[in-house]
Tab-separated table of C-alpha atoms in Angstrom:
chain	number	residue	atom	x	y	z
R	1	UNK	CA	67.117	94.016	52.759
R	2	UNK	CA	66.828	93.326	49.024
R	3	UNK	CA	65.340	90.110	47.701
R	4	UNK	CA	67.641	87.764	45.761
R	5	UNK	CA	67.516	88.419	42.040
R	6	UNK	CA	65.241	86.061	40.102
R	7	UNK	CA	63.308	84.983	43.187
R	8	UNK	CA	59.540	85.338	43.052
R	9	UNK	CA	57.661	86.826	45.957
R	10	UNK	CA	54.300	85.728	47.285
R	11	UNK	CA	52.642	82.401	47.984
R	12	UNK	CA	52.384	79.697	45.313
R	13	UNK	CA	48.621	79.753	45.978
R	14	UNK	CA	48.328	83.389	44.863
R	15	UNK	CA	47.499	82.564	41.205
R	16	UNK	CA	44.767	80.187	42.330
R	17	UNK	CA	43.232	82.917	44.507
R	18	UNK	CA	42.927	85.112	41.427
R	19	UNK	CA	41.380	82.230	39.494
R	20	UNK	CA	38.969	81.292	42.277
R	21	UNK	CA	36.047	83.540	41.160
R	22	UNK	CA	36.238	82.225	37.584
R	23	UNK	CA	36.492	78.634	38.834
R	24	UNK	CA	33.438	79.153	41.030
R	25	UNK	CA	31.422	80.432	38.046
R	26	UNK	CA	32.600	77.527	35.884
R	27	UNK	CA	31.690	75.100	38.635
R	28	UNK	CA	28.163	76.459	38.786
R	29	UNK	CA	27.647	76.716	35.028
R	30	UNK	CA	29.560	73.643	33.843
R	31	UNK	CA	30.374	71.051	36.496
R	32	UNK	CA	26.905	70.790	38.047
R	33	UNK	CA	25.018	70.511	34.705
R	34	UNK	CA	27.481	67.848	33.526
R	35	UNK	CA	26.916	65.975	36.796
R	36	UNK	CA	23.144	66.134	36.287
R	37	UNK	CA	23.548	65.008	32.672
R	38	UNK	CA	25.527	61.967	33.755
R	39	UNK	CA	23.089	61.190	36.577
R	40	UNK	CA	19.998	61.283	34.348
R	41	UNK	CA	21.761	59.070	31.794
R	42	UNK	CA	21.930	56.347	34.450
R	43	UNK	CA	18.226	56.494	35.295
R	44	UNK	CA	14.943	55.620	33.653
R	45	UNK	CA	13.722	59.156	33.144
R	46	UNK	CA	10.834	59.677	30.740
R	47	UNK	CA	7.678	61.793	30.755
R	48	UNK	CA	6.103	59.376	33.216
R	49	UNK	CA	8.858	60.069	35.771
R	50	UNK	CA	8.764	63.823	35.105
R	51	UNK	CA	5.023	64.023	35.721
R	52	UNK	CA	5.259	61.811	38.800
R	53	UNK	CA	3.197	58.994	37.297
R	54	UNK	CA	5.981	56.439	37.730
R	55	UNK	CA	8.962	56.124	40.079
R	56	UNK	CA	12.485	56.821	38.876
R	57	UNK	CA	14.586	53.653	38.681
R	58	UNK	CA	18.324	53.169	38.369
R	59	UNK	CA	19.322	51.648	35.018
R	60	UNK	CA	23.108	51.718	35.315
R	61	UNK	CA	24.583	51.396	31.847
R	62	UNK	CA	21.285	50.191	30.404
R	63	UNK	CA	20.695	53.401	28.439
R	64	UNK	CA	24.178	53.210	26.925
R	65	UNK	CA	23.625	49.567	26.016
R	66	UNK	CA	20.365	50.497	24.312
R	67	UNK	CA	22.158	53.192	22.324
R	68	UNK	CA	24.928	50.861	21.184
R	69	UNK	CA	22.340	48.320	20.053
R	70	UNK	CA	20.412	50.960	18.109
R	71	UNK	CA	21.488	50.876	14.434
R	72	UNK	CA	20.240	54.434	13.898
R	73	UNK	CA	22.503	55.713	16.674
R	74	UNK	CA	25.544	54.061	15.097
R	75	UNK	CA	24.615	55.515	11.714
R	76	UNK	CA	24.147	58.998	13.157
R	77	UNK	CA	27.418	58.726	15.099
R	78	UNK	CA	29.353	57.831	11.946
R	79	UNK	CA	27.658	60.624	9.978
R	80	UNK	CA	28.479	63.122	12.735
R	81	UNK	CA	32.163	62.160	12.839
R	82	UNK	CA	32.558	62.366	9.063
R	83	UNK	CA	30.596	65.610	8.807
R	84	UNK	CA	32.545	67.255	11.640
R	85	UNK	CA	35.872	66.133	10.149
R	86	UNK	CA	34.944	67.584	6.746
R	87	UNK	CA	33.864	70.857	8.372
R	88	UNK	CA	37.063	71.146	10.424
R	89	UNK	CA	39.380	70.446	7.477
R	90	UNK	CA	37.521	72.831	5.165
R	91	UNK	CA	37.313	75.574	7.794
R	92	UNK	CA	41.030	75.354	8.611
R	93	UNK	CA	41.988	75.329	4.930
R	94	UNK	CA	39.807	78.345	4.099
R	95	UNK	CA	40.793	80.286	7.213
R	96	UNK	CA	44.528	79.691	6.810
R	97	UNK	CA	44.459	80.506	3.074
R	98	UNK	CA	42.633	83.781	3.677
R	99	UNK	CA	44.958	84.636	6.582
R	100	UNK	CA	47.939	84.295	4.259
R	101	UNK	CA	46.073	86.367	1.664
R	102	UNK	CA	45.581	89.144	4.225
R	103	UNK	CA	49.348	89.427	4.607
R	104	UNK	CA	49.799	89.962	0.852
R	105	UNK	CA	47.120	92.532	-0.022
R	106	UNK	CA	47.031	96.261	0.552
R	107	UNK	CA	45.316	97.956	3.465
R	108	UNK	CA	41.971	98.704	1.789
R	109	UNK	CA	41.304	95.169	0.421
R	110	UNK	CA	42.499	93.741	3.745
R	111	UNK	CA	40.038	95.936	5.639
R	112	UNK	CA	37.178	95.002	3.293
R	113	UNK	CA	37.896	91.262	3.600
R	114	UNK	CA	38.208	91.483	7.374
R	115	UNK	CA	34.920	93.364	7.755
R	116	UNK	CA	33.128	90.907	5.461
R	117	UNK	CA	34.490	87.961	7.428
R	118	UNK	CA	33.566	89.506	10.768
R	119	UNK	CA	30.066	90.138	9.417
R	120	UNK	CA	29.713	86.435	8.628
R	121	UNK	CA	31.077	85.545	12.057
R	122	UNK	CA	28.673	87.875	13.861
R	123	UNK	CA	25.595	86.627	11.997
R	124	UNK	CA	23.355	84.462	14.243
R	125	UNK	CA	23.222	80.822	13.185
R	126	UNK	CA	19.459	80.912	12.601
R	127	UNK	CA	19.740	83.987	10.378
R	128	UNK	CA	22.672	82.601	8.423
R	129	UNK	CA	20.932	79.272	7.891
R	130	UNK	CA	17.782	81.001	6.652
R	131	UNK	CA	19.774	83.139	4.202
R	132	UNK	CA	21.590	80.117	2.824
R	133	UNK	CA	18.291	78.279	2.415
R	134	UNK	CA	17.019	81.185	0.321
R	135	UNK	CA	20.204	81.294	-1.786
R	136	UNK	CA	19.824	77.606	-2.626
R	137	UNK	CA	16.036	77.572	-2.860
R	138	UNK	CA	14.931	75.380	-5.815
R	139	UNK	CA	12.302	77.926	-6.948
R	140	UNK	CA	13.637	81.370	-6.085
R	141	UNK	CA	17.296	80.833	-5.175
R	142	UNK	CA	19.902	82.615	-7.339
R	143	UNK	CA	22.482	79.822	-6.985
R	144	UNK	CA	20.386	77.244	-8.857
R	145	UNK	CA	19.750	79.742	-11.639
R	146	UNK	CA	23.443	80.567	-12.023
R	147	UNK	CA	24.381	76.871	-12.050
R	148	UNK	CA	21.517	75.946	-14.370
R	149	UNK	CA	19.937	73.637	-11.774
R	150	UNK	CA	16.422	75.077	-11.743
R	151	UNK	CA	14.180	73.015	-9.478
R	152	UNK	CA	17.021	71.104	-7.797
R	153	UNK	CA	16.390	70.693	-4.048
R	154	UNK	CA	19.642	70.685	-2.101
R	155	UNK	CA	17.979	69.598	1.122
R	156	UNK	CA	16.167	66.589	-0.381
R	157	UNK	CA	19.157	64.298	-0.846
R	158	UNK	CA	21.325	63.242	2.068
R	159	UNK	CA	24.723	64.165	0.642
R	160	UNK	CA	23.590	67.415	-0.961
R	161	UNK	CA	21.962	68.449	2.335
R	162	UNK	CA	25.140	67.747	4.279
R	163	UNK	CA	27.152	69.626	1.627
R	164	UNK	CA	24.884	72.656	1.903
R	165	UNK	CA	25.080	72.676	5.701
R	166	UNK	CA	28.862	72.246	5.491
R	167	UNK	CA	29.138	75.382	3.348
R	168	UNK	CA	27.095	77.375	5.855
R	169	UNK	CA	29.101	76.070	8.815
R	170	UNK	CA	32.400	76.929	7.100
R	171	UNK	CA	31.043	80.354	6.127
R	172	UNK	CA	30.292	81.280	9.739
R	173	UNK	CA	33.381	79.547	11.214
R	174	UNK	CA	36.345	80.478	9.008
R	175	UNK	CA	36.599	84.109	10.290
R	176	UNK	CA	37.751	82.873	13.717
R	177	UNK	CA	40.506	80.821	12.088
R	178	UNK	CA	41.415	83.611	9.671
R	179	UNK	CA	41.740	86.333	12.310
R	180	UNK	CA	43.610	84.105	14.781
R	181	UNK	CA	46.071	82.755	12.222
R	182	UNK	CA	46.568	86.226	10.721
R	183	UNK	CA	47.545	87.549	14.157
R	184	UNK	CA	50.053	84.711	14.434
R	185	UNK	CA	51.452	85.391	10.978
R	186	UNK	CA	52.055	89.034	11.849
R	187	UNK	CA	54.183	87.915	14.792
R	188	UNK	CA	56.562	85.909	12.569
R	189	UNK	CA	59.750	87.927	11.907
R	190	UNK	CA	59.891	89.152	8.318
R	191	UNK	CA	63.572	88.219	8.152
R	192	UNK	CA	62.720	84.541	8.494
R	193	UNK	CA	60.312	84.638	5.562
R	194	UNK	CA	62.718	86.677	3.447
R	195	UNK	CA	65.515	84.186	4.144
R	196	UNK	CA	63.304	81.291	3.070
R	197	UNK	CA	62.334	83.138	-0.118
R	198	UNK	CA	65.982	83.921	-0.913
R	199	UNK	CA	66.790	80.232	-0.520
R	200	UNK	CA	64.338	79.526	-3.347
R	201	UNK	CA	61.471	78.101	-1.277
R	202	UNK	CA	58.040	78.241	-2.918
R	203	UNK	CA	55.059	79.799	-1.150
R	204	UNK	CA	53.701	76.351	-0.289
R	205	UNK	CA	57.107	75.272	1.060
R	206	UNK	CA	57.368	78.454	3.133
R	207	UNK	CA	53.956	77.749	4.652
R	208	UNK	CA	54.651	74.063	5.283
R	209	UNK	CA	58.236	74.352	6.564
R	210	UNK	CA	58.362	77.808	8.152
R	211	UNK	CA	54.954	79.263	8.965
R	212	UNK	CA	53.050	76.157	10.064
R	213	UNK	CA	55.698	74.967	12.601
R	214	UNK	CA	55.916	78.450	14.135
R	215	UNK	CA	52.108	78.670	14.277
R	216	UNK	CA	51.583	75.196	15.706
R	217	UNK	CA	50.319	76.360	19.143
R	218	UNK	CA	47.843	78.711	17.447
R	219	UNK	CA	46.774	76.012	14.998
R	220	UNK	CA	46.232	73.675	17.934
R	221	UNK	CA	43.831	76.150	19.542
R	222	UNK	CA	41.793	76.794	16.374
R	223	UNK	CA	41.716	73.076	15.550
R	224	UNK	CA	40.407	72.068	18.968
R	225	UNK	CA	37.884	74.898	18.925
R	226	UNK	CA	36.708	73.918	15.444
R	227	UNK	CA	36.347	70.270	16.456
R	228	UNK	CA	34.185	71.254	19.437
R	229	UNK	CA	32.022	73.634	17.399
R	230	UNK	CA	31.549	71.384	14.387
R	231	UNK	CA	30.952	68.176	16.316
R	232	UNK	CA	28.047	69.713	18.215
R	233	UNK	CA	26.391	71.510	15.297
R	234	UNK	CA	22.671	71.813	15.940
R	235	UNK	CA	21.077	74.986	14.591
R	236	UNK	CA	22.246	74.671	10.997
R	237	UNK	CA	21.109	71.061	10.653
R	238	UNK	CA	17.817	71.654	12.434
R	239	UNK	CA	16.900	74.769	10.442
R	240	UNK	CA	18.229	73.836	7.003
R	241	UNK	CA	17.034	70.208	6.898
R	242	UNK	CA	13.819	70.633	8.858
R	243	UNK	CA	14.977	68.717	11.916
R	244	UNK	CA	17.190	66.093	10.274
R	245	UNK	CA	15.911	65.590	6.758
R	246	UNK	CA	13.555	63.002	5.302
R	247	UNK	CA	13.408	59.929	7.592
R	248	UNK	CA	16.287	61.376	9.622
R	249	UNK	CA	18.807	60.940	6.801
R	250	UNK	CA	20.633	64.170	7.727
R	251	UNK	CA	20.722	63.722	11.494
R	252	UNK	CA	23.749	64.498	13.647
R	253	UNK	CA	24.174	63.562	17.292
R	254	UNK	CA	23.048	66.895	18.729
R	255	UNK	CA	19.786	66.868	16.766
R	256	UNK	CA	19.326	63.155	17.484
R	257	UNK	CA	19.725	63.819	21.223
R	258	UNK	CA	17.163	66.624	20.987
R	259	UNK	CA	14.689	64.333	19.260
R	260	UNK	CA	15.148	61.603	21.844
R	261	UNK	CA	14.919	63.934	24.831
R	262	UNK	CA	12.180	66.354	23.809
R	263	UNK	CA	10.321	64.884	20.838
R	264	UNK	CA	10.140	61.357	22.301
R	265	UNK	CA	10.366	62.399	25.989
R	266	UNK	CA	13.179	59.871	26.533
R	267	UNK	CA	15.276	62.217	28.620
R	268	UNK	CA	17.620	59.520	29.861
R	269	UNK	CA	18.528	58.436	26.318
R	270	UNK	CA	19.055	62.062	25.290
R	271	UNK	CA	21.335	62.548	28.290
R	272	UNK	CA	23.273	59.388	27.429
R	273	UNK	CA	23.882	60.746	23.915
R	274	UNK	CA	25.121	63.997	25.471
R	275	UNK	CA	27.567	62.074	27.682
R	276	UNK	CA	28.833	60.110	24.674
R	277	UNK	CA	29.445	63.371	22.804
R	278	UNK	CA	31.274	64.819	25.796
R	279	UNK	CA	33.528	61.774	26.102
R	280	UNK	CA	34.336	61.811	22.378
R	281	UNK	CA	35.270	65.498	22.473
R	282	UNK	CA	37.415	64.981	25.576
R	283	UNK	CA	39.199	62.047	23.951
R	284	UNK	CA	39.887	63.980	20.739
R	285	UNK	CA	41.091	67.086	22.586
R	286	UNK	CA	43.333	65.233	25.030
R	287	UNK	CA	44.716	63.024	22.262
R	288	UNK	CA	45.576	66.034	20.109
R	289	UNK	CA	47.230	67.864	23.019
R	290	UNK	CA	49.223	64.758	23.906
R	291	UNK	CA	50.420	64.473	20.324
R	292	UNK	CA	51.607	68.080	20.407
R	293	UNK	CA	53.423	67.569	23.697
R	294	UNK	CA	55.223	64.565	22.228
R	295	UNK	CA	56.434	66.844	19.461
R	296	UNK	CA	57.811	69.245	22.045
R	297	UNK	CA	55.264	72.037	21.631
R	298	UNK	CA	54.315	74.228	24.578
R	299	UNK	CA	50.697	75.397	24.625
């Protein structure tokens, strides 16, 4: 007996059975550490408790209250949000512009640009940060000599240090955006773009009114990924500013949490900062996805 056309066979639980191994791995590698992070953030957990010299006591929201009353935490939080926003916007702009460029150049330049971008993407963060430090070195760096800024230290001032780190973060992040958006651009029918060009639309208008709406699901993915990456930047700041700059003027939340947890042995405060970062990223991601769903986009 033949099955009715259009009717799916199998149990509705079949997809979940296929996902079960991956969910088990995620549960072990993600859910349990997050649970421990949240638990420690509710305790008094310093070096004294780790070594057994003092009992562990429940603090409730006391660690979070201490963070909110700390003016340095508020300053670092604001700096992190602004720095991450600048990195995300710059990375998306550079990646999308180069993706469009890839569709307009010949095969050999496209291959060269793609290989160069993938080389930047594959470079470890420590290596890339060290190379950028050398390029902008006040004594031996070629960039200062070309710009006529001999002896200028980019990592001494707060804003110049953040600008230098931003350039390095964008340099190692834009290839992901470029490759992903380029793949989406190649899937757009050429007839649609030709029709827009025949109607007299400029290149900017074609991107804004034709390409961007059709690429919105892809742009949502690269935007969320960029927000997560750039908000939790650690290596570049730690290496290029020597752990946060002079008097902590170049700190971001990830480095600040590291200092609290491991430099000061205040593990509970470091965990509380980690929970705050997690909640901020969840709020931004869910808010962005909700905005897309309101606009009728399927992800």
